[in-house]
Amino acid sequence: MLADQRAVARKILRAKVMVAMDGMPPYQGRTIDICPQGLSLHFDHKLNPGQTGQMMYEIFLDGKAQVLTCRCKVSHCIFSGDQFKIGFQFVNPDAAVTAAIAKYMR
């Protein structure tokens, strides 16, 4: 059995996410979990590690939805069931995104 090799804790996040990879139209997915450096999601389309784009998703903080938008890069893509499980790294997130994720992680 393989041990989880993640260096940081992740927190479950179940939300719709819109992903627009560079040169592709936007597609919708569902988030799985999040950490300060990135998030993973279920997606109907295969993406290649290293691809970059923009993502937009909601986080609920203090009972209110907050929409976060940031650049992202695919770290891995695995076929799982009938969808792809894709890991994304945030690319230079702004202070508002970083603060919102830190607050959500508490």
mmCIF file of N, CA and C in Angstrom:
data_model
loop_
_atom_site.group_PDB
_atom_site.id
_atom_site.type_symbol
_atom_site.label_atom_id
_atom_site.label_comp_id
_atom_site.label_asym_id
_atom_site.label_seq_id
_atom_site.Cartn_x
_atom_site.Cartn_y
_atom_site.Cartn_z
ATOM 1 N N MET A 1 0.848 -1.174 0.000
ATOM 2 C CA MET A 1 0.000 0.000 0.000
ATOM 3 C C MET A 1 0.896 1.240 0.000
ATOM 4 N N LEU A 2 0.583 2.200 -0.861
ATOM 5 C CA LEU A 2 1.362 3.427 -0.962
ATOM 6 C C LEU A 2 0.873 4.460 0.037
ATOM 7 N N ALA A 3 1.793 5.135 0.669
ATOM 8 C CA ALA A 3 1.437 6.209 1.601
ATOM 9 C C ALA A 3 1.190 7.490 0.815
ATOM 10 N N ASP A 4 0.302 8.327 1.313
ATOM 11 C CA ASP A 4 0.054 9.627 0.705
ATOM 12 C C ASP A 4 1.305 10.477 0.877
ATOM 13 N N GLN A 5 1.838 11.002 -0.226
ATOM 14 C CA GLN A 5 3.097 11.735 -0.178
ATOM 15 C C GLN A 5 2.910 13.246 -0.140
ATOM 16 N N ARG A 6 1.718 13.715 0.115
ATOM 17 C CA ARG A 6 1.476 15.151 0.159
ATOM 18 C C ARG A 6 2.215 15.774 1.333
ATOM 19 N N ALA A 7 2.775 16.955 1.078
ATOM 20 C CA ALA A 7 3.536 17.647 2.109
ATOM 21 C C ALA A 7 2.644 18.526 2.979
ATOM 22 N N VAL A 8 1.462 18.883 2.496
ATOM 23 C CA VAL A 8 0.556 19.745 3.255
ATOM 24 C C VAL A 8 -0.822 19.108 3.342
ATOM 25 N N ALA A 9 -1.553 19.490 4.382
ATOM 26 C CA ALA A 9 -2.906 18.983 4.570
ATOM 27 C C ALA A 9 -3.840 19.585 3.527
ATOM 28 N N ARG A 10 -4.837 18.808 3.151
ATOM 29 C CA ARG A 10 -5.848 19.270 2.212
ATOM 30 C C ARG A 10 -7.195 19.231 2.938
ATOM 31 N N LYS A 11 -8.130 20.026 2.449
ATOM 32 C CA LYS A 11 -9.461 20.066 3.042
ATOM 33 C C LYS A 11 -10.480 19.820 1.940
ATOM 34 N N ILE A 12 -11.496 19.043 2.251
ATOM 35 C CA ILE A 12 -12.538 18.746 1.278
ATOM 36 C C ILE A 12 -13.203 20.048 0.838
ATOM 37 N N LEU A 13 -13.420 20.161 -0.462
ATOM 38 C CA LEU A 13 -14.135 21.302 -1.036
ATOM 39 C C LEU A 13 -14.996 20.756 -2.160
ATOM 40 N N ARG A 14 -16.290 20.842 -2.003
ATOM 41 C CA ARG A 14 -17.232 20.353 -3.013
ATOM 42 C C ARG A 14 -17.934 21.561 -3.629
ATOM 43 N N ALA A 15 -17.494 21.942 -4.812
ATOM 44 C CA ALA A 15 -18.059 23.114 -5.473
ATOM 45 C C ALA A 15 -17.890 22.972 -6.979
ATOM 46 N N LYS A 16 -18.700 23.704 -7.717
ATOM 47 C CA LYS A 16 -18.518 23.774 -9.164
ATOM 48 C C LYS A 16 -17.288 24.622 -9.445
ATOM 49 N N VAL A 17 -16.588 24.266 -10.503
ATOM 50 C CA VAL A 17 -15.424 25.028 -10.916
ATOM 51 C C VAL A 17 -15.466 25.189 -12.430
ATOM 52 N N MET A 18 -15.107 26.359 -12.913
ATOM 53 C CA MET A 18 -15.016 26.620 -14.341
ATOM 54 C C MET A 18 -13.531 26.723 -14.673
ATOM 55 N N VAL A 19 -13.091 25.903 -15.617
ATOM 56 C CA VAL A 19 -11.689 25.876 -16.004
ATOM 57 C C VAL A 19 -11.573 26.234 -17.480
ATOM 58 N N ALA A 20 -10.751 27.235 -17.775
ATOM 59 C CA ALA A 20 -10.490 27.641 -19.160
ATOM 60 C C ALA A 20 -8.986 27.520 -19.392
ATOM 61 N N MET A 21 -8.587 26.378 -19.946
ATOM 62 C CA MET A 21 -7.175 26.183 -20.247
ATOM 63 C C MET A 21 -6.814 27.039 -21.459
ATOM 64 N N ASP A 22 -5.574 27.498 -21.512
ATOM 65 C CA ASP A 22 -5.126 28.356 -22.604
ATOM 66 C C ASP A 22 -5.402 27.674 -23.951
ATOM 67 N N GLY A 23 -6.075 28.400 -24.842
ATOM 68 C CA GLY A 23 -6.382 27.888 -26.172
ATOM 69 C C GLY A 23 -7.585 26.967 -26.242
ATOM 70 N N MET A 24 -8.300 26.789 -25.130
ATOM 71 C CA MET A 24 -9.476 25.909 -25.088
ATOM 72 C C MET A 24 -10.674 26.685 -24.552
ATOM 73 N N PRO A 25 -11.889 26.262 -24.914
ATOM 74 C CA PRO A 25 -13.062 26.898 -24.327
ATOM 75 C C PRO A 25 -13.190 26.500 -22.859
ATOM 76 N N PRO A 26 -13.968 27.262 -22.074
ATOM 77 C CA PRO A 26 -14.146 26.909 -20.658
ATOM 78 C C PRO A 26 -15.007 25.648 -20.493
ATOM 79 N N TYR A 27 -14.664 24.850 -19.491
ATOM 80 C CA TYR A 27 -15.413 23.643 -19.149
ATOM 81 C C TYR A 27 -15.671 23.645 -17.651
ATOM 82 N N GLN A 28 -16.778 22.997 -17.272
ATOM 83 C CA GLN A 28 -17.144 22.921 -15.862
ATOM 84 C C GLN A 28 -16.695 21.596 -15.271
ATOM 85 N N GLY A 29 -16.292 21.626 -14.001
ATOM 86 C CA GLY A 29 -15.927 20.434 -13.253
ATOM 87 C C GLY A 29 -16.434 20.565 -11.832
ATOM 88 N N ARG A 30 -16.015 19.612 -10.970
ATOM 89 C CA ARG A 30 -16.389 19.642 -9.548
ATOM 90 C C ARG A 30 -15.126 19.466 -8.718
ATOM 91 N N THR A 31 -14.935 20.359 -7.759
ATOM 92 C CA THR A 31 -13.755 20.268 -6.914
ATOM 93 C C THR A 31 -13.859 19.070 -5.974
ATOM 94 N N ILE A 32 -12.690 18.574 -5.558
ATOM 95 C CA ILE A 32 -12.593 17.463 -4.619
ATOM 96 C C ILE A 32 -12.024 17.973 -3.298
ATOM 97 N N ASP A 33 -10.837 18.573 -3.380
ATOM 98 C CA ASP A 33 -10.210 19.120 -2.179
ATOM 99 C C ASP A 33 -9.278 20.265 -2.564
ATOM 100 N N ILE A 34 -8.806 20.965 -1.522
ATOM 101 C CA ILE A 34 -8.000 22.163 -1.736
ATOM 102 C C ILE A 34 -6.912 22.246 -0.672
ATOM 103 N N CYS A 35 -5.825 22.906 -1.012
ATOM 104 C CA CYS A 35 -4.770 23.260 -0.067
ATOM 105 C C CYS A 35 -4.245 24.625 -0.500
ATOM 106 N N PRO A 36 -3.385 25.251 0.258
ATOM 107 C CA PRO A 36 -2.905 26.586 -0.130
ATOM 108 C C PRO A 36 -2.186 26.623 -1.485
ATOM 109 N N GLN A 37 -1.643 25.497 -1.933
ATOM 110 C CA GLN A 37 -0.898 25.486 -3.195
ATOM 111 C C GLN A 37 -1.713 25.062 -4.408
ATOM 112 N N GLY A 38 -2.900 24.471 -4.208
ATOM 113 C CA GLY A 38 -3.675 24.010 -5.357
ATOM 114 C C GLY A 38 -4.925 23.273 -4.959
ATOM 115 N N LEU A 39 -5.583 22.684 -5.963
ATOM 116 C CA LEU A 39 -6.785 21.903 -5.699
ATOM 117 C C LEU A 39 -6.883 20.772 -6.695
ATOM 118 N N SER A 40 -7.750 19.813 -6.385
ATOM 119 C CA SER A 40 -8.016 18.725 -7.315
ATOM 120 C C SER A 40 -9.493 18.737 -7.652
ATOM 121 N N LEU A 41 -9.807 18.191 -8.822
ATOM 122 C CA LEU A 41 -11.193 18.198 -9.275
ATOM 123 C C LEU A 41 -11.479 17.031 -10.185
ATOM 124 N N HIS A 42 -12.772 16.746 -10.340
ATOM 125 C CA HIS A 42 -13.242 15.785 -11.333
ATOM 126 C C HIS A 42 -13.612 16.568 -12.583
ATOM 127 N N PHE A 43 -13.212 16.034 -13.734
ATOM 128 C CA PHE A 43 -13.350 16.752 -14.995
ATOM 129 C C PHE A 43 -13.667 15.740 -16.089
ATOM 130 N N ASP A 44 -14.478 16.100 -17.062
ATOM 131 C CA ASP A 44 -14.826 15.191 -18.154
ATOM 132 C C ASP A 44 -13.760 15.135 -19.246
ATOM 133 N N HIS A 45 -12.824 16.064 -19.226
ATOM 134 C CA HIS A 45 -11.838 16.171 -20.293
ATOM 135 C C HIS A 45 -10.435 15.889 -19.779
ATOM 136 N N LYS A 46 -9.666 15.172 -20.573
ATOM 137 C CA LYS A 46 -8.273 14.894 -20.211
ATOM 138 C C LYS A 46 -7.440 16.147 -20.432
ATOM 139 N N LEU A 47 -6.572 16.434 -19.490
ATOM 140 C CA LEU A 47 -5.621 17.534 -19.610
ATOM 141 C C LEU A 47 -4.218 16.975 -19.387
ATOM 142 N N ASN A 48 -3.238 17.634 -19.950
ATOM 143 C CA ASN A 48 -1.856 17.176 -19.833
ATOM 144 C C ASN A 48 -1.109 17.947 -18.761
ATOM 145 N N PRO A 49 -0.272 17.248 -17.985
ATOM 146 C CA PRO A 49 0.556 17.956 -17.009
ATOM 147 C C PRO A 49 1.338 19.077 -17.686
ATOM 148 N N GLY A 50 1.381 20.217 -17.000
ATOM 149 C CA GLY A 50 2.081 21.382 -17.537
ATOM 150 C C GLY A 50 1.178 22.375 -18.240
ATOM 151 N N GLN A 51 -0.038 21.937 -18.661
ATOM 152 C CA GLN A 51 -0.968 22.878 -19.292
ATOM 153 C C GLN A 51 -1.342 23.965 -18.297
ATOM 154 N N THR A 52 -1.524 25.179 -18.789
ATOM 155 C CA THR A 52 -1.892 26.292 -17.924
ATOM 156 C C THR A 52 -3.217 26.889 -18.370
ATOM 157 N N GLY A 53 -3.850 27.596 -17.458
ATOM 158 C CA GLY A 53 -5.121 28.231 -17.756
ATOM 159 C C GLY A 53 -5.612 29.042 -16.575
ATOM 160 N N GLN A 54 -6.914 29.292 -16.593
ATOM 161 C CA GLN A 54 -7.575 30.097 -15.570
ATOM 162 C C GLN A 54 -8.685 29.262 -14.951
ATOM 163 N N MET A 55 -8.884 29.384 -13.642
ATOM 164 C CA MET A 55 -10.006 28.699 -13.007
ATOM 165 C C MET A 55 -10.789 29.663 -12.126
ATOM 166 N N MET A 56 -12.069 29.358 -11.977
ATOM 167 C CA MET A 56 -12.958 30.161 -11.148
ATOM 168 C C MET A 56 -13.836 29.192 -10.353
ATOM 169 N N TYR A 57 -13.888 29.385 -9.030
ATOM 170 C CA TYR A 57 -14.664 28.501 -8.166
ATOM 171 C C TYR A 57 -15.130 29.272 -6.945
ATOM 172 N N GLU A 58 -16.072 28.664 -6.201
ATOM 173 C CA GLU A 58 -16.614 29.303 -5.002
ATOM 174 C C GLU A 58 -16.099 28.618 -3.746
ATOM 175 N N ILE A 59 -15.876 29.440 -2.738
ATOM 176 C CA ILE A 59 -15.579 28.971 -1.385
ATOM 177 C C ILE A 59 -16.578 29.667 -0.467
ATOM 178 N N PHE A 60 -17.129 28.924 0.484
ATOM 179 C CA PHE A 60 -18.036 29.540 1.450
ATOM 180 C C PHE A 60 -17.260 29.915 2.700
ATOM 181 N N LEU A 61 -17.258 31.209 2.990
ATOM 182 C CA LEU A 61 -16.587 31.741 4.179
ATOM 183 C C LEU A 61 -17.589 32.564 4.971
ATOM 184 N N ASP A 62 -17.691 32.302 6.247
ATOM 185 C CA ASP A 62 -18.618 33.029 7.119
ATOM 186 C C ASP A 62 -20.041 33.016 6.565
ATOM 187 N N GLY A 63 -20.441 31.880 5.993
ATOM 188 C CA GLY A 63 -21.796 31.721 5.480
ATOM 189 C C GLY A 63 -22.072 32.393 4.148
ATOM 190 N N LYS A 64 -21.051 32.939 3.497
ATOM 191 C CA LYS A 64 -21.236 33.627 2.216
ATOM 192 C C LYS A 64 -20.340 33.013 1.150
ATOM 193 N N ALA A 65 -20.867 32.926 -0.064
ATOM 194 C CA ALA A 65 -20.068 32.431 -1.183
ATOM 195 C C ALA A 65 -19.092 33.510 -1.633
ATOM 196 N N GLN A 66 -17.857 33.102 -1.828
ATOM 197 C CA GLN A 66 -16.837 34.013 -2.343
ATOM 198 C C GLN A 66 -16.261 33.366 -3.596
ATOM 199 N N VAL A 67 -16.312 34.079 -4.718
ATOM 200 C CA VAL A 67 -15.794 33.562 -5.981
ATOM 201 C C VAL A 67 -14.306 33.886 -6.084
ATOM 202 N N LEU A 68 -13.508 32.847 -6.313
ATOM 203 C CA LEU A 68 -12.069 33.009 -6.453
ATOM 204 C C LEU A 68 -11.662 32.698 -7.891
ATOM 205 N N THR A 69 -10.776 33.494 -8.427
ATOM 206 C CA THR A 69 -10.264 33.308 -9.784
ATOM 207 C C THR A 69 -8.747 33.348 -9.728
ATOM 208 N N CYS A 70 -8.096 32.391 -10.385
ATOM 209 C CA CYS A 70 -6.638 32.411 -10.415
ATOM 210 C C CYS A 70 -6.096 31.592 -11.584
ATOM 211 N N ARG A 71 -4.847 31.860 -11.912
ATOM 212 C CA ARG A 71 -4.130 31.072 -12.911
ATOM 213 C C ARG A 71 -3.791 29.725 -12.280
ATOM 214 N N CYS A 72 -3.688 28.703 -13.120
ATOM 215 C CA CYS A 72 -3.395 27.372 -12.620
ATOM 216 C C CYS A 72 -2.579 26.583 -13.635
ATOM 217 N N LYS A 73 -1.958 25.517 -13.134
ATOM 218 C CA LYS A 73 -1.171 24.625 -13.982
ATOM 219 C C LYS A 73 -1.508 23.192 -13.589
ATOM 220 N N VAL A 74 -1.716 22.322 -14.573
ATOM 221 C CA VAL A 74 -2.024 20.914 -14.310
ATOM 222 C C VAL A 74 -0.782 20.220 -13.762
ATOM 223 N N SER A 75 -0.922 19.570 -12.606
ATOM 224 C CA SER A 75 0.198 18.812 -12.051
ATOM 225 C C SER A 75 0.082 17.323 -12.386
ATOM 226 N N HIS A 76 -1.156 16.802 -12.432
ATOM 227 C CA HIS A 76 -1.368 15.409 -12.828
ATOM 228 C C HIS A 76 -2.797 15.207 -13.309
ATOM 229 N N CYS A 77 -2.996 14.156 -14.088
ATOM 230 C CA CYS A 77 -4.311 13.817 -14.618
ATOM 231 C C CYS A 77 -4.427 12.296 -14.640
ATOM 232 N N ILE A 78 -5.420 11.772 -13.907
ATOM 233 C CA ILE A 78 -5.607 10.329 -13.773
ATOM 234 C C ILE A 78 -7.045 9.980 -14.148
ATOM 235 N N PHE A 79 -7.237 8.968 -14.992
ATOM 236 C CA PHE A 79 -8.590 8.517 -15.301
ATOM 237 C C PHE A 79 -9.106 7.735 -14.107
ATOM 238 N N SER A 80 -10.272 8.138 -13.596
ATOM 239 C CA SER A 80 -10.833 7.539 -12.396
ATOM 240 C C SER A 80 -12.324 7.347 -12.582
ATOM 241 N N GLY A 81 -12.764 6.094 -12.707
ATOM 242 C CA GLY A 81 -14.185 5.825 -12.931
ATOM 243 C C GLY A 81 -14.578 6.249 -14.327
ATOM 244 N N ASP A 82 -15.476 7.205 -14.418
ATOM 245 C CA ASP A 82 -15.902 7.691 -15.729
ATOM 246 C C ASP A 82 -15.443 9.128 -15.985
ATOM 247 N N GLN A 83 -14.546 9.640 -15.145
ATOM 248 C CA GLN A 83 -14.032 10.997 -15.294
ATOM 249 C C GLN A 83 -12.533 11.012 -15.037
ATOM 250 N N PHE A 84 -11.959 12.192 -15.225
ATOM 251 C CA PHE A 84 -10.546 12.387 -14.912
ATOM 252 C C PHE A 84 -10.433 13.102 -13.574
ATOM 253 N N LYS A 85 -9.474 12.680 -12.775
ATOM 254 C CA LYS A 85 -9.146 13.375 -11.534
ATOM 255 C C LYS A 85 -7.889 14.179 -11.838
ATOM 256 N N ILE A 86 -8.005 15.497 -11.727
ATOM 257 C CA ILE A 86 -6.918 16.375 -12.137
ATOM 258 C C ILE A 86 -6.456 17.219 -10.959
ATOM 259 N N GLY A 87 -5.151 17.255 -10.769
ATOM 260 C CA GLY A 87 -4.550 18.101 -9.752
ATOM 261 C C GLY A 87 -4.026 19.370 -10.400
ATOM 262 N N PHE A 88 -4.321 20.498 -9.785
ATOM 263 C CA PHE A 88 -3.872 21.802 -10.278
ATOM 264 C C PHE A 88 -3.022 22.484 -9.222
ATOM 265 N N GLN A 89 -2.002 23.184 -9.656
ATOM 266 C CA GLN A 89 -1.223 24.072 -8.794
ATOM 267 C C GLN A 89 -1.662 25.491 -9.120
ATOM 268 N N PHE A 90 -1.804 26.327 -8.086
ATOM 269 C CA PHE A 90 -2.079 27.740 -8.321
ATOM 270 C C PHE A 90 -0.800 28.400 -8.818
ATOM 271 N N VAL A 91 -0.943 29.314 -9.774
ATOM 272 C CA VAL A 91 0.199 30.042 -10.316
ATOM 273 C C VAL A 91 0.078 31.502 -9.894
ATOM 274 N N ASN A 92 0.963 31.941 -9.014
ATOM 275 C CA ASN A 92 0.985 33.317 -8.520
ATOM 276 C C ASN A 92 -0.389 33.831 -8.086
ATOM 277 N N PRO A 93 -1.044 33.154 -7.133
ATOM 278 C CA PRO A 93 -2.355 33.644 -6.685
ATOM 279 C C PRO A 93 -2.207 35.006 -6.009
ATOM 280 N N ASP A 94 -3.221 35.861 -6.189
ATOM 281 C CA ASP A 94 -3.141 37.180 -5.557
ATOM 282 C C ASP A 94 -3.438 37.072 -4.058
ATOM 283 N N ALA A 95 -3.252 38.161 -3.354
ATOM 284 C CA ALA A 95 -3.387 38.174 -1.893
ATOM 285 C C ALA A 95 -4.798 37.794 -1.443
ATOM 286 N N ALA A 96 -5.825 38.220 -2.184
ATOM 287 C CA ALA A 96 -7.208 37.912 -1.798
ATOM 288 C C ALA A 96 -7.478 36.411 -1.886
ATOM 289 N N VAL A 97 -6.983 35.762 -2.929
ATOM 290 C CA VAL A 97 -7.159 34.314 -3.085
ATOM 291 C C VAL A 97 -6.409 33.580 -1.978
ATOM 292 N N THR A 98 -5.173 33.963 -1.739
ATOM 293 C CA THR A 98 -4.357 33.334 -0.700
ATOM 294 C C THR A 98 -5.016 33.471 0.673
ATOM 295 N N ALA A 99 -5.528 34.652 0.980
ATOM 296 C CA ALA A 99 -6.175 34.892 2.275
ATOM 297 C C ALA A 99 -7.458 34.075 2.414
ATOM 298 N N ALA A 100 -8.266 34.004 1.348
ATOM 299 C CA ALA A 100 -9.522 33.251 1.399
ATOM 300 C C ALA A 100 -9.247 31.763 1.612
ATOM 301 N N ILE A 101 -8.266 31.222 0.930
ATOM 302 C CA ILE A 101 -7.935 29.798 1.087
ATOM 303 C C ILE A 101 -7.405 29.529 2.498
ATOM 304 N N ALA A 102 -6.557 30.407 3.000
ATOM 305 C CA ALA A 102 -6.022 30.244 4.356
ATOM 306 C C ALA A 102 -7.163 30.250 5.384
ATOM 307 N N LYS A 103 -8.117 31.128 5.202
ATOM 308 C CA LYS A 103 -9.259 31.196 6.120
ATOM 309 C C LYS A 103 -10.098 29.932 6.022
ATOM 310 N N TYR A 104 -10.311 29.429 4.799
ATOM 311 C CA TYR A 104 -11.089 28.200 4.597
ATOM 312 C C TYR A 104 -10.391 26.997 5.242
ATOM 313 N N MET A 105 -9.070 26.971 5.205
ATOM 314 C CA MET A 105 -8.301 25.848 5.717
ATOM 315 C C MET A 105 -8.336 25.732 7.238
ATOM 316 N N ARG A 106 -8.697 26.792 7.953
ATOM 317 C CA ARG A 106 -8.709 26.772 9.426
ATOM 318 C C ARG A 106 -9.765 25.877 9.968
#
